[in-house]
Amino acid sequence: MLLCAQYILPVTSEPIVDGAVLVRDGVIRDIGSADMLRLRYPDEEVVDQGLAAIMPGLVDLHTRLEQSVLRGVVNDARKSARLEAVDWFDSAILGGLDALSSGITTVADITTTGASCTAVNKLGLRSVIYRSVAAMDRDRINAAMQLAQKDILHWREEVDSDRVTIGIAPAPLFTNHPATLTAVSQFATKENLPVAMWLAGSREECDFVKYGSSPFQVHGGDVKRGYVEIPPWLPTGVSPVRYALNWSAFDAPNVMIVGAVCVDDADLKKLREYNVAVCVCPRACAQLGMGVAPLDEFLRADLRVGLGTDSPAATESTDMLSEMRLGMLLQRAVNTDFLDARTMLEVATIGGARALGLQDKVGSLEIGKCADLIAVDLSSSHQSFTTDPVAAVVNTCTTADVLMTMVDGDVLYEKNRWHVKVEVAKNIAR
C-alpha cells in the first residue's frame, strides 16, 4: 500500500511535501516523494489522503481505559463500585475506540481488573499493560504480589506478544507500604518487566511524604481520611523521588514515573542516573489542580519523556492532540523557555516510544519500523499549514480531523468507522 498526502511528517527528519509512505507486511518499506514512489512501485495500491499530514501514531504513556465509562461522573466515586467484570471490559473497549479515533496507536495502561489487557488485544492497539499492586499492610505484600504474578503470567499467555507487553505498577506511595516498591522492583528485574508508578504528582503528595502534613494526613485516633489508616504516616524528610529511591524503586531495567509535578534538581539527577522515564499528564494535573510538571527541565536533562492522558474519569477524553496543545501552552505560561510545536510533537511520538523502550519499532516514520501511522486532515486548519504543517497539527487539529489510524499495517479506524474485532455499535450502545 502506498499512502500519499500533501505532507509526510517523519518527526525525526524534516517534513516531506507531496510525499508518500510504502507499507508492506506491516512495516514501512520506503518513504519519500509521492511522484518518485509511484514510479518506483507502479503496481502498488495507492491511497491518497489529499490535503492531510501522514505522521507516526501518537503514544499515550498513561491511560486507564477501563474507567472510560466514568467520564463526566468523577464527582460520584461510588459509581465505580457498581461495575461488574463485563462492564469494566466494555468500558475498556470504549476507551480503546476513543484512542484509535484520536490517532493513538500505542497506549500504556495501568489496571487491576485486566479488562484493558483483553480490550487492547482484541482492538489491535500496541500496548504496555501494567498490573497494579497495592498493599498498605506489610503483612499483605506477599499475598498481593502472588496475585499480581499470577495475573501477569496469565496475561502474557493471552496477548499477542509482538504487540502487547505486560508490566507491573506499584500503586502510589500514599496507598502502599514502601516495601511493596522493593518487591515489585525485584520481581520486575527477575522477569524483565517494565515498571510504571505514579510519583510526585502534586504538592499535597510531596508534603505528605516529606512532612507528614497535607490533606492526606490522619488527625484522629478513630478517623480515616484520604487513603491512610491508623497509625498515621511518619514524615520521611525526603522528596517522593528520593523516598522511592530508598526502597529500590528504580532498580528494575525499565522504570517510568507518572505525574512528576514536584521534583527538584537533586531528583532530576537521580532520575537521569537511573535512566528513569517520565510521563507528564498536563490536562489531568490541571483539571485536578495538582500543578504543572517541569517538562522543559526534563527535556534539558535529556530524560526519556512523553505525554499521558491519564484516566478518562479525570480528563473526560483519551485525546493526545488536546494533551499536546494544552501541555505546550501551560509550559509557555509558567516558563521563560518557549516550547514549540515541533518539540511537543516529538514528545507525543518518539519521546513516548523512547520512554517505553519501543523507539526501534514506533514513534517516527523510518524504513524498517512498524507501520503505526495516522493521517490528519489539514483542510480545515486555522493556520497556514503551507508554512508549518507541524504547527498546524499541534495548534489547530482535533480528534475530528483524524482520517485514519493504522497499527502494524492494519487500518483500524477510518473517519467514524472502526475495523476491529469487536461489535462496536453493540458495545457503545451497552
C-alpha positions as a Markdown table, in Angstrom:
| # | Residue | x | y | z |
|---|---|---|---|---|
| 1 | Met | 0.0 | 0.0 | 0.0 |
| 2 | Leu | 1.3 | 3.4 | -1.0 |
| 3 | Leu | 0.0 | 6.1 | 1.3 |
| 4 | Cys | 0.2 | 9.6 | -0.2 |
| 5 | Ala | -0.6 | 13.1 | 1.3 |
| 6 | Gln | 0.3 | 16.7 | 1.0 |
| 7 | Tyr | 2.7 | 16.3 | 3.9 |
| 8 | Ile | 4.6 | 13.5 | 5.4 |
| 9 | Leu | 5.8 | 14.3 | 9.0 |
| 10 | Pro | 8.5 | 11.7 | 9.9 |
| 11 | Val | 9.2 | 13.5 | 13.2 |
| 12 | Thr | 12.9 | 12.5 | 13.3 |
| 13 | Ser | 13.6 | 14.3 | 10.0 |
| 14 | Glu | 12.2 | 17.2 | 8.0 |
| 15 | Pro | 8.6 | 17.2 | 6.6 |
| 16 | Ile | 8.2 | 16.0 | 3.1 |
| 17 | Val | 5.9 | 18.0 | 0.8 |
| 18 | Asp | 3.8 | 15.9 | -1.6 |
| 19 | Gly | 5.1 | 12.7 | -0.1 |
| 20 | Ala | 4.3 | 9.0 | 0.3 |
| 21 | Val | 5.0 | 6.1 | 2.6 |
| 22 | Leu | 5.2 | 2.5 | 1.3 |
| 23 | Val | 3.7 | -0.1 | 3.7 |
| 24 | Arg | 4.2 | -3.8 | 3.2 |
| 25 | Asp | 3.7 | -6.7 | 5.6 |
| 26 | Gly | 3.1 | -4.3 | 8.5 |
| 27 | Val | 6.4 | -2.5 | 8.0 |
| 28 | Ile | 7.4 | 0.9 | 6.5 |
| 29 | Arg | 9.4 | -0.1 | 3.4 |
| 30 | Asp | 10.0 | 3.2 | 1.7 |
| 31 | Ile | 9.4 | 6.9 | 2.2 |
| 32 | Gly | 9.9 | 10.0 | 0.0 |
| 33 | Ser | 8.4 | 12.0 | -2.8 |
| 34 | Ala | 5.0 | 10.7 | -4.0 |
| 35 | Asp | 5.9 | 11.0 | -7.7 |
| 36 | Met | 9.1 | 9.1 | -7.1 |
| 37 | Leu | 7.5 | 6.3 | -5.2 |
| 38 | Arg | 4.6 | 6.0 | -7.7 |
| 39 | Leu | 7.2 | 5.4 | -10.4 |
| 40 | Arg | 9.2 | 3.1 | -8.3 |
| 41 | Tyr | 6.2 | 0.9 | -7.3 |
| 42 | Pro | 3.8 | 1.2 | -10.3 |
| 43 | Asp | 1.7 | -1.8 | -9.3 |
| 44 | Glu | 1.2 | -0.8 | -5.6 |
| 45 | Glu | -2.3 | 0.1 | -4.4 |
| 46 | Val | -2.4 | 3.9 | -3.8 |
| 47 | Val | -4.4 | 5.6 | -1.0 |
| 48 | Asp | -4.2 | 9.4 | -1.4 |
| 49 | Gln | -5.2 | 11.2 | 1.8 |
| 50 | Gly | -5.1 | 14.6 | 0.0 |
| 51 | Leu | -4.6 | 17.8 | 1.9 |
| 52 | Ala | -3.5 | 16.0 | 5.1 |
| 53 | Ala | -0.4 | 15.0 | 7.1 |
| 54 | Ile | 0.7 | 11.4 | 7.5 |
| 55 | Met | 2.7 | 11.0 | 10.7 |
| 56 | Pro | 3.6 | 8.5 | 13.3 |
| 57 | Gly | 0.8 | 7.3 | 15.6 |
| 58 | Leu | 0.6 | 9.1 | 19.0 |
| 59 | Val | 2.0 | 7.3 | 22.0 |
| 60 | Asp | -0.1 | 7.7 | 25.2 |
| 61 | Leu | 2.1 | 6.9 | 28.2 |
| 62 | His | -0.6 | 6.7 | 30.8 |
| 63 | Thr | -4.2 | 5.6 | 30.4 |
| 64 | Arg | -7.0 | 4.0 | 32.5 |
| 65 | Leu | -9.1 | 2.6 | 29.6 |
| 66 | Glu | -11.3 | 0.6 | 31.9 |
| 67 | Gln | -12.5 | 3.9 | 33.5 |
| 68 | Ser | -13.8 | 5.4 | 30.3 |
| 69 | Val | -17.4 | 4.9 | 31.2 |
| 70 | Leu | -16.9 | 7.1 | 34.2 |
| 71 | Arg | -16.4 | 10.2 | 32.1 |
| 72 | Gly | -18.4 | 13.1 | 33.5 |
| 73 | Val | -19.2 | 11.4 | 36.8 |
| 74 | Val | -15.8 | 11.8 | 38.5 |
| 75 | Asn | -17.5 | 13.6 | 41.4 |
| 76 | Asp | -19.5 | 10.4 | 42.2 |
| 77 | Ala | -16.9 | 7.8 | 43.0 |
| 78 | Arg | -19.5 | 5.4 | 44.2 |
| 79 | Lys | -20.5 | 4.6 | 40.7 |
| 80 | Ser | -17.3 | 2.6 | 40.0 |
| 81 | Ala | -18.3 | 0.1 | 42.7 |
| 82 | Arg | -21.4 | -0.8 | 40.8 |
| 83 | Leu | -19.4 | -2.0 | 37.8 |
| 84 | Glu | -19.1 | -5.7 | 37.1 |
| 85 | Ala | -16.4 | -7.5 | 35.1 |
| 86 | Val | -18.2 | -7.3 | 31.8 |
| 87 | Asp | -18.7 | -3.5 | 32.5 |
| 88 | Trp | -15.0 | -2.9 | 33.0 |
| 89 | Phe | -14.3 | -4.8 | 29.7 |
| 90 | Asp | -16.9 | -2.8 | 27.7 |
| 91 | Ser | -15.6 | 0.4 | 29.3 |
| 92 | Ala | -12.0 | -0.5 | 28.2 |
| 93 | Ile | -13.2 | -1.2 | 24.7 |
| 94 | Leu | -14.9 | 2.2 | 24.7 |
| 95 | Gly | -11.6 | 3.8 | 25.7 |
| 96 | Gly | -9.7 | 1.9 | 23.1 |
| 97 | Leu | -12.1 | 3.0 | 20.4 |
| 98 | Asp | -11.6 | 6.6 | 21.6 |
| 99 | Ala | -7.9 | 6.2 | 21.4 |
| 100 | Leu | -7.9 | 4.9 | 17.8 |
| 101 | Ser | -10.2 | 7.6 | 16.6 |
| 102 | Ser | -8.0 | 10.2 | 18.1 |
| 103 | Gly | -4.8 | 9.0 | 16.4 |
| 104 | Ile | -3.3 | 7.0 | 19.3 |
| 105 | Thr | -1.6 | 3.8 | 18.2 |
| 106 | Thr | 0.2 | 2.9 | 21.4 |
| 107 | Val | -1.1 | 3.0 | 25.0 |
| 108 | Ala | 0.5 | 2.3 | 28.3 |
| 109 | Asp | -2.3 | 1.3 | 30.7 |
| 110 | Ile | -2.4 | 0.5 | 34.5 |
| 111 | Thr | -5.1 | -1.9 | 35.5 |
| 112 | Thr | -6.1 | -4.3 | 38.3 |
| 113 | Thr | -9.0 | -6.0 | 36.7 |
| 114 | Gly | -7.2 | -6.9 | 33.4 |
| 115 | Ala | -10.1 | -5.5 | 31.3 |
| 116 | Ser | -7.8 | -3.2 | 29.4 |
| 117 | Cys | -5.4 | -6.1 | 28.6 |
| 118 | Thr | -8.2 | -8.1 | 26.9 |
| 119 | Ala | -9.6 | -5.0 | 25.2 |
| 120 | Val | -6.3 | -3.8 | 23.6 |
| 121 | Asn | -5.6 | -7.3 | 22.4 |
| 122 | Lys | -9.0 | -7.5 | 20.7 |
| 123 | Leu | -8.7 | -4.0 | 19.3 |
| 124 | Gly | -5.2 | -4.3 | 17.8 |
| 125 | Leu | -3.7 | -1.5 | 19.7 |
| 126 | Arg | 0.0 | -1.6 | 20.5 |
| 127 | Ser | 0.2 | -1.5 | 24.3 |
| 128 | Val | 2.1 | -1.9 | 27.5 |
| 129 | Ile | -0.3 | -3.1 | 30.2 |
| 130 | Tyr | 0.9 | -2.7 | 33.8 |
| 131 | Arg | -0.7 | -4.8 | 36.6 |
| 132 | Ser | -1.2 | -2.6 | 39.6 |
| 133 | Val | -0.1 | -3.8 | 43.0 |
| 134 | Ala | -1.1 | -2.3 | 46.4 |
| 135 | Ala | -0.6 | -3.4 | 50.0 |
| 136 | Met | -0.8 | -0.8 | 52.8 |
| 137 | Asp | -0.1 | -3.5 | 55.4 |
| 138 | Arg | 3.4 | -5.1 | 55.2 |
| 139 | Asp | 1.9 | -8.5 | 56.1 |
| 140 | Arg | -0.2 | -8.4 | 52.9 |
| 141 | Ile | 2.6 | -7.7 | 50.5 |
| 142 | Asn | 3.4 | -11.3 | 49.7 |
| 143 | Ala | -0.3 | -12.1 | 49.0 |
| 144 | Ala | -0.7 | -9.0 | 46.8 |
| 145 | Met | 2.4 | -9.9 | 44.8 |
| 146 | Gln | 1.3 | -13.5 | 44.4 |
| 147 | Leu | -2.0 | -12.4 | 42.9 |
| 148 | Ala | -0.2 | -9.9 | 40.6 |
| 149 | Gln | 2.3 | -12.5 | 39.5 |
| 150 | Lys | -0.5 | -15.0 | 38.7 |
| 151 | Asp | -2.3 | -12.3 | 36.6 |
| 152 | Ile | 0.9 | -11.3 | 34.8 |
| 153 | Leu | 1.7 | -14.8 | 33.7 |
| 154 | His | -1.9 | -15.4 | 32.6 |
| 155 | Trp | -2.0 | -12.1 | 30.6 |
| 156 | Arg | 1.3 | -12.9 | 28.9 |
| 157 | Glu | -0.2 | -16.1 | 27.5 |
| 158 | Glu | -3.4 | -14.3 | 26.5 |
| 159 | Val | -2.0 | -11.5 | 24.4 |
| 160 | Asp | -0.1 | -11.1 | 21.1 |
| 161 | Ser | 3.4 | -10.6 | 22.5 |
| 162 | Asp | 4.6 | -8.9 | 19.3 |
| 163 | Arg | 2.1 | -6.0 | 20.0 |
| 164 | Val | 1.3 | -6.2 | 23.8 |
| 165 | Thr | 3.8 | -6.1 | 26.6 |
| 166 | Ile | 2.9 | -6.9 | 30.2 |
| 167 | Gly | 4.4 | -4.9 | 33.1 |
| 168 | Ile | 3.8 | -4.2 | 36.7 |
| 169 | Ala | 2.9 | -1.0 | 38.6 |
| 170 | Pro | 3.1 | -0.3 | 42.3 |
| 171 | Ala | 0.3 | 1.9 | 43.5 |
| 172 | Pro | 1.0 | 5.5 | 44.6 |
| 173 | Leu | 3.1 | 5.9 | 47.7 |
| 174 | Phe | 0.2 | 7.1 | 49.8 |
| 175 | Thr | -1.7 | 3.9 | 49.1 |
| 176 | Asn | 1.2 | 1.5 | 49.5 |
| 177 | His | 3.6 | 0.1 | 52.1 |
| 178 | Pro | 7.1 | 1.1 | 50.8 |
| 179 | Ala | 8.3 | -2.5 | 50.9 |
| 180 | Thr | 5.9 | -3.1 | 48.0 |
| 181 | Leu | 8.2 | -1.0 | 45.9 |
| 182 | Thr | 11.2 | -3.3 | 46.7 |
| 183 | Ala | 9.1 | -6.4 | 46.0 |
| 184 | Val | 7.9 | -5.0 | 42.6 |
| 185 | Ser | 11.4 | -4.0 | 41.6 |
| 186 | Gln | 12.9 | -7.4 | 42.4 |
| 187 | Phe | 10.1 | -9.2 | 40.5 |
| 188 | Ala | 10.4 | -6.9 | 37.6 |
| 189 | Thr | 14.1 | -7.4 | 37.4 |
| 190 | Lys | 13.7 | -11.2 | 37.6 |
| 191 | Glu | 11.0 | -11.3 | 34.9 |
| 192 | Asn | 12.3 | -8.4 | 32.8 |
| 193 | Leu | 9.1 | -6.5 | 33.2 |
| 194 | Pro | 8.7 | -2.7 | 32.6 |
| 195 | Val | 7.5 | -0.8 | 35.7 |
| 196 | Ala | 5.3 | 2.3 | 35.9 |
| 197 | Met | 4.4 | 4.2 | 39.0 |
| 198 | Trp | 2.6 | 7.5 | 39.9 |
| 199 | Leu | 5.1 | 9.6 | 41.8 |
| 200 | Ala | 5.5 | 13.3 | 42.9 |
| 201 | Gly | 2.2 | 14.1 | 41.2 |
| 202 | Ser | 1.2 | 17.0 | 43.4 |
| 203 | Arg | 2.3 | 19.4 | 46.2 |
| 204 | Glu | 0.0 | 17.6 | 48.6 |
| 205 | Glu | 1.7 | 14.3 | 47.9 |
| 206 | Cys | 5.1 | 15.8 | 48.3 |
| 207 | Asp | 4.3 | 17.5 | 51.6 |
| 208 | Phe | 2.6 | 14.3 | 52.8 |
| 209 | Val | 5.7 | 12.1 | 52.1 |
| 210 | Lys | 8.2 | 14.7 | 53.3 |
| 211 | Tyr | 6.5 | 16.3 | 56.3 |
| 212 | Gly | 3.5 | 14.0 | 57.1 |
| 213 | Ser | 1.3 | 17.0 | 56.7 |
| 214 | Ser | -1.2 | 17.5 | 53.9 |
| 215 | Pro | -4.9 | 16.7 | 53.1 |
| 216 | Phe | -3.8 | 13.0 | 53.2 |
| 217 | Gln | -2.9 | 13.3 | 56.9 |
| 218 | Val | -4.8 | 11.4 | 59.6 |
| 219 | His | -5.9 | 13.7 | 62.5 |
| 220 | Gly | -7.8 | 11.4 | 64.9 |
| 221 | Gly | -7.5 | 8.0 | 66.6 |
| 222 | Asp | -10.6 | 6.6 | 65.0 |
| 223 | Val | -10.7 | 8.6 | 61.9 |
| 224 | Lys | -9.7 | 7.6 | 58.4 |
| 225 | Arg | -9.0 | 10.4 | 56.0 |
| 226 | Gly | -7.7 | 10.2 | 52.4 |
| 227 | Tyr | -6.1 | 6.8 | 52.0 |
| 228 | Val | -4.2 | 6.3 | 55.2 |
| 229 | Glu | -5.4 | 4.4 | 58.3 |
| 230 | Ile | -4.1 | 4.5 | 61.8 |
| 231 | Pro | -1.2 | 4.6 | 62.6 |
| 232 | Pro | -0.6 | 7.9 | 60.8 |
| 233 | Trp | 2.1 | 8.4 | 58.3 |
| 234 | Leu | 5.5 | 9.2 | 59.7 |
| 235 | Pro | 7.3 | 12.1 | 57.9 |
| 236 | Thr | 10.3 | 10.9 | 55.9 |
| 237 | Gly | 12.1 | 14.2 | 55.4 |
| 238 | Val | 12.8 | 13.5 | 51.7 |
| 239 | Ser | 11.1 | 14.1 | 48.4 |
| 240 | Pro | 8.9 | 11.4 | 46.9 |
| 241 | Val | 11.6 | 10.6 | 44.3 |
| 242 | Arg | 14.3 | 10.1 | 47.0 |
| 243 | Tyr | 11.8 | 8.1 | 49.1 |
| 244 | Ala | 11.1 | 5.7 | 46.3 |
| 245 | Leu | 14.8 | 5.5 | 45.5 |
| 246 | Asn | 15.5 | 4.5 | 49.1 |
| 247 | Trp | 13.2 | 1.5 | 48.6 |
| 248 | Ser | 15.0 | 0.4 | 45.4 |
| 249 | Ala | 12.0 | 1.5 | 43.2 |
| 250 | Phe | 14.3 | 2.4 | 40.3 |
| 251 | Asp | 16.5 | -0.8 | 40.3 |
| 252 | Ala | 14.4 | -2.5 | 37.6 |
| 253 | Pro | 15.7 | -2.3 | 34.0 |
| 254 | Asn | 12.9 | 0.0 | 32.6 |
| 255 | Val | 11.1 | 2.2 | 35.1 |
| 256 | Met | 8.7 | 5.1 | 34.2 |
| 257 | Ile | 7.2 | 7.6 | 36.7 |
| 258 | Val | 3.9 | 9.3 | 36.0 |
| 259 | Gly | 3.0 | 12.8 | 37.2 |
| 260 | Ala | 6.4 | 14.2 | 38.2 |
| 261 | Val | 5.0 | 17.6 | 39.1 |
| 262 | Cys | 7.1 | 18.2 | 42.3 |
| 263 | Val | 10.7 | 17.3 | 41.5 |
| 264 | Asp | 13.9 | 19.3 | 42.3 |
| 265 | Asp | 17.3 | 19.4 | 40.8 |
| 266 | Ala | 18.6 | 16.6 | 43.0 |
| 267 | Asp | 15.6 | 14.5 | 42.0 |
| 268 | Leu | 16.4 | 15.2 | 38.3 |
| 269 | Lys | 20.0 | 14.0 | 38.8 |
| 270 | Lys | 18.8 | 10.7 | 40.3 |
| 271 | Leu | 16.2 | 10.2 | 37.6 |
| 272 | Arg | 18.8 | 10.6 | 35.0 |
| 273 | Glu | 21.4 | 8.5 | 36.8 |
| 274 | Tyr | 18.9 | 5.6 | 36.9 |
| 275 | Asn | 17.6 | 6.2 | 33.4 |
| 276 | Val | 14.1 | 6.6 | 34.7 |
| 277 | Ala | 11.5 | 7.7 | 32.0 |
| 278 | Val | 8.9 | 10.4 | 32.8 |
| 279 | Cys | 5.3 | 10.7 | 31.8 |
| 280 | Val | 3.6 | 14.1 | 32.3 |
| 281 | Cys | -0.2 | 14.5 | 32.2 |
| 282 | Pro | -0.9 | 18.2 | 31.6 |
| 283 | Arg | -4.7 | 18.0 | 31.4 |
| 284 | Ala | -5.2 | 15.7 | 34.4 |
| 285 | Cys | -2.9 | 17.8 | 36.5 |
| 286 | Ala | -4.6 | 21.0 | 35.5 |
| 287 | Gln | -8.1 | 19.5 | 35.9 |
| 288 | Leu | -7.3 | 18.3 | 39.4 |
| 289 | Gly | -5.3 | 21.3 | 40.5 |
| 290 | Met | -2.1 | 19.3 | 41.0 |
| 291 | Gly | 0.3 | 21.7 | 39.3 |
| 292 | Val | 2.5 | 21.8 | 36.1 |
| 293 | Ala | 5.2 | 19.3 | 35.6 |
| 294 | Pro | 8.6 | 20.9 | 34.5 |
| 295 | Leu | 8.6 | 19.4 | 31.1 |
| 296 | Asp | 11.2 | 21.9 | 29.9 |
| 297 | Glu | 13.6 | 20.7 | 32.7 |
| 298 | Phe | 13.1 | 17.1 | 31.8 |
| 299 | Leu | 13.9 | 17.8 | 28.2 |
| 300 | Arg | 17.1 | 19.8 | 29.1 |
| 301 | Ala | 18.1 | 16.9 | 31.4 |
| 302 | Asp | 17.8 | 14.6 | 28.4 |
| 303 | Leu | 15.4 | 12.3 | 30.2 |
| 304 | Arg | 13.1 | 9.9 | 28.3 |
| 305 | Val | 9.9 | 11.9 | 28.5 |
| 306 | Gly | 6.4 | 11.6 | 26.9 |
| 307 | Leu | 2.7 | 12.5 | 27.5 |
| 308 | Gly | -0.2 | 10.7 | 29.0 |
| 309 | Thr | -3.9 | 11.4 | 29.0 |
| 310 | Asp | -4.5 | 9.7 | 32.4 |
| 311 | Ser | -7.9 | 8.4 | 33.5 |
| 312 | Pro | -10.9 | 9.5 | 31.3 |
| 313 | Ala | -12.7 | 9.9 | 34.6 |
| 314 | Ala | -10.4 | 12.9 | 35.3 |
| 315 | Thr | -9.8 | 14.3 | 31.8 |
| 316 | Glu | -13.1 | 13.2 | 30.1 |
| 317 | Ser | -11.4 | 12.0 | 26.9 |
| 318 | Thr | -8.5 | 10.0 | 25.6 |
| 319 | Asp | -7.2 | 12.8 | 23.4 |
| 320 | Met | -3.5 | 13.2 | 22.8 |
| 321 | Leu | -4.0 | 16.2 | 20.3 |
| 322 | Ser | -5.5 | 18.2 | 23.2 |
| 323 | Glu | -2.8 | 16.9 | 25.5 |
| 324 | Met | -0.1 | 18.2 | 23.2 |
| 325 | Arg | -1.7 | 21.6 | 22.8 |
| 326 | Leu | -2.5 | 22.2 | 26.5 |
| 327 | Gly | 0.8 | 20.9 | 27.6 |
| 328 | Met | 2.6 | 23.3 | 25.3 |
| 329 | Leu | 0.5 | 26.3 | 26.4 |
| 330 | Leu | 1.0 | 25.5 | 30.1 |
| 331 | Gln | 4.7 | 25.3 | 29.6 |
| 332 | Arg | 4.8 | 28.7 | 27.9 |
| 333 | Ala | 2.6 | 30.2 | 30.6 |
| 334 | Val | 4.9 | 29.2 | 33.5 |
| 335 | Asn | 8.4 | 29.0 | 32.0 |
| 336 | Thr | 10.6 | 31.5 | 30.2 |
| 337 | Asp | 11.6 | 29.0 | 27.6 |
| 338 | Phe | 9.3 | 29.0 | 24.6 |
| 339 | Leu | 8.3 | 25.4 | 23.9 |
| 340 | Asp | 7.5 | 25.0 | 20.2 |
| 341 | Ala | 5.1 | 22.7 | 18.3 |
| 342 | Arg | 7.8 | 20.6 | 16.9 |
| 343 | Thr | 9.1 | 19.7 | 20.3 |
| 344 | Met | 5.6 | 18.8 | 21.5 |
| 345 | Leu | 5.0 | 16.5 | 18.5 |
| 346 | Glu | 8.3 | 14.8 | 19.3 |
| 347 | Val | 7.3 | 14.3 | 22.9 |
| 348 | Ala | 4.0 | 12.8 | 21.9 |
| 349 | Thr | 5.5 | 10.4 | 19.4 |
| 350 | Ile | 9.2 | 9.4 | 19.5 |
| 351 | Gly | 9.5 | 10.7 | 23.1 |
| 352 | Gly | 6.8 | 8.3 | 24.3 |
| 353 | Ala | 8.3 | 5.5 | 22.3 |
| 354 | Arg | 11.7 | 6.0 | 24.0 |
| 355 | Ala | 10.0 | 6.1 | 27.4 |
| 356 | Leu | 8.6 | 2.7 | 26.7 |
| 357 | Gly | 11.7 | 1.3 | 25.1 |
| 358 | Leu | 9.9 | 1.0 | 21.8 |
| 359 | Gln | 11.9 | 3.6 | 19.8 |
| 360 | Asp | 13.2 | 0.9 | 17.4 |
| 361 | Lys | 9.6 | -0.1 | 16.5 |
| 362 | Val | 7.5 | 3.1 | 16.6 |
| 363 | Gly | 7.4 | 6.8 | 17.2 |
| 364 | Ser | 8.7 | 8.0 | 13.8 |
| 365 | Leu | 8.3 | 7.2 | 10.2 |
| 366 | Glu | 11.5 | 5.4 | 9.2 |
| 367 | Ile | 12.2 | 2.5 | 6.9 |
| 368 | Gly | 12.1 | -0.8 | 8.8 |
| 369 | Lys | 9.8 | 0.5 | 11.6 |
| 370 | Cys | 6.4 | -0.9 | 12.3 |
| 371 | Ala | 3.6 | 0.8 | 10.2 |
| 372 | Asp | 2.0 | 2.5 | 13.1 |
| 373 | Leu | 0.8 | 5.7 | 11.5 |
| 374 | Ile | -2.1 | 8.1 | 11.2 |
| 375 | Ala | -3.4 | 10.6 | 8.7 |
| 376 | Val | -4.7 | 14.0 | 10.0 |
| 377 | Asp | -6.8 | 16.3 | 7.8 |
| 378 | Leu | -5.4 | 19.8 | 7.3 |
| 379 | Ser | -8.1 | 21.2 | 5.1 |
| 380 | Ser | -9.9 | 22.9 | 7.9 |
| 381 | Ser | -6.8 | 24.1 | 9.7 |
| 382 | His | -6.9 | 27.6 | 11.0 |
| 383 | Gln | -3.2 | 28.0 | 10.4 |
| 384 | Ser | -1.2 | 28.4 | 7.2 |
| 385 | Phe | -0.2 | 24.8 | 7.0 |
| 386 | Thr | 1.8 | 25.5 | 3.9 |
| 387 | Thr | 4.2 | 27.4 | 6.1 |
| 388 | Asp | 4.4 | 24.9 | 9.0 |
| 389 | Pro | 2.3 | 21.7 | 8.9 |
| 390 | Val | 3.6 | 20.6 | 12.3 |
| 391 | Ala | 2.3 | 23.8 | 14.0 |
| 392 | Ala | -1.0 | 23.3 | 12.2 |
| 393 | Val | -1.4 | 19.8 | 13.6 |
| 394 | Val | -0.4 | 20.7 | 17.2 |
| 395 | Asn | -2.1 | 24.1 | 17.4 |
| 396 | Thr | -5.4 | 23.6 | 15.5 |
| 397 | Cys | -6.2 | 19.9 | 14.8 |
| 398 | Thr | -8.8 | 18.0 | 16.8 |
| 399 | Thr | -9.8 | 14.3 | 17.0 |
| 400 | Ala | -12.4 | 15.1 | 14.4 |
| 401 | Asp | -9.5 | 15.7 | 11.9 |
| 402 | Val | -8.1 | 12.2 | 12.3 |
| 403 | Leu | -8.8 | 10.5 | 8.9 |
| 404 | Met | -7.1 | 7.1 | 9.5 |
| 405 | Thr | -5.3 | 5.1 | 12.2 |
| 406 | Met | -3.1 | 2.2 | 11.3 |
| 407 | Val | -1.2 | -0.3 | 13.5 |
| 408 | Asp | 1.2 | -2.9 | 12.1 |
| 409 | Gly | -0.1 | -2.0 | 8.6 |
| 410 | Asp | -3.7 | -2.7 | 9.5 |
| 411 | Val | -6.2 | 0.1 | 9.2 |
| 412 | Leu | -8.1 | 0.0 | 12.4 |
| 413 | Tyr | -10.0 | 3.3 | 12.0 |
| 414 | Glu | -11.2 | 5.4 | 9.1 |
| 415 | Lys | -13.3 | 8.5 | 9.7 |
| 416 | Asn | -16.1 | 7.3 | 12.1 |
| 417 | Arg | -15.6 | 3.6 | 11.0 |
| 418 | Trp | -13.7 | 1.1 | 13.0 |
| 419 | His | -12.2 | -2.1 | 11.5 |
| 420 | Val | -11.7 | -4.1 | 14.7 |
| 421 | Lys | -12.7 | -7.5 | 16.1 |
| 422 | Val | -15.5 | -6.2 | 18.4 |
| 423 | Glu | -19.1 | -5.3 | 17.8 |
| 424 | Val | -18.6 | -1.5 | 18.0 |
| 425 | Ala | -22.2 | -0.4 | 17.8 |
| 426 | Lys | -23.3 | -3.0 | 20.4 |
| 427 | Asn | -20.5 | -2.1 | 22.8 |
| 428 | Ile | -21.2 | 1.7 | 22.6 |
| 429 | Ala | -25.0 | 1.1 | 22.9 |
| 430 | Arg | -24.5 | -1.0 | 26.0 |
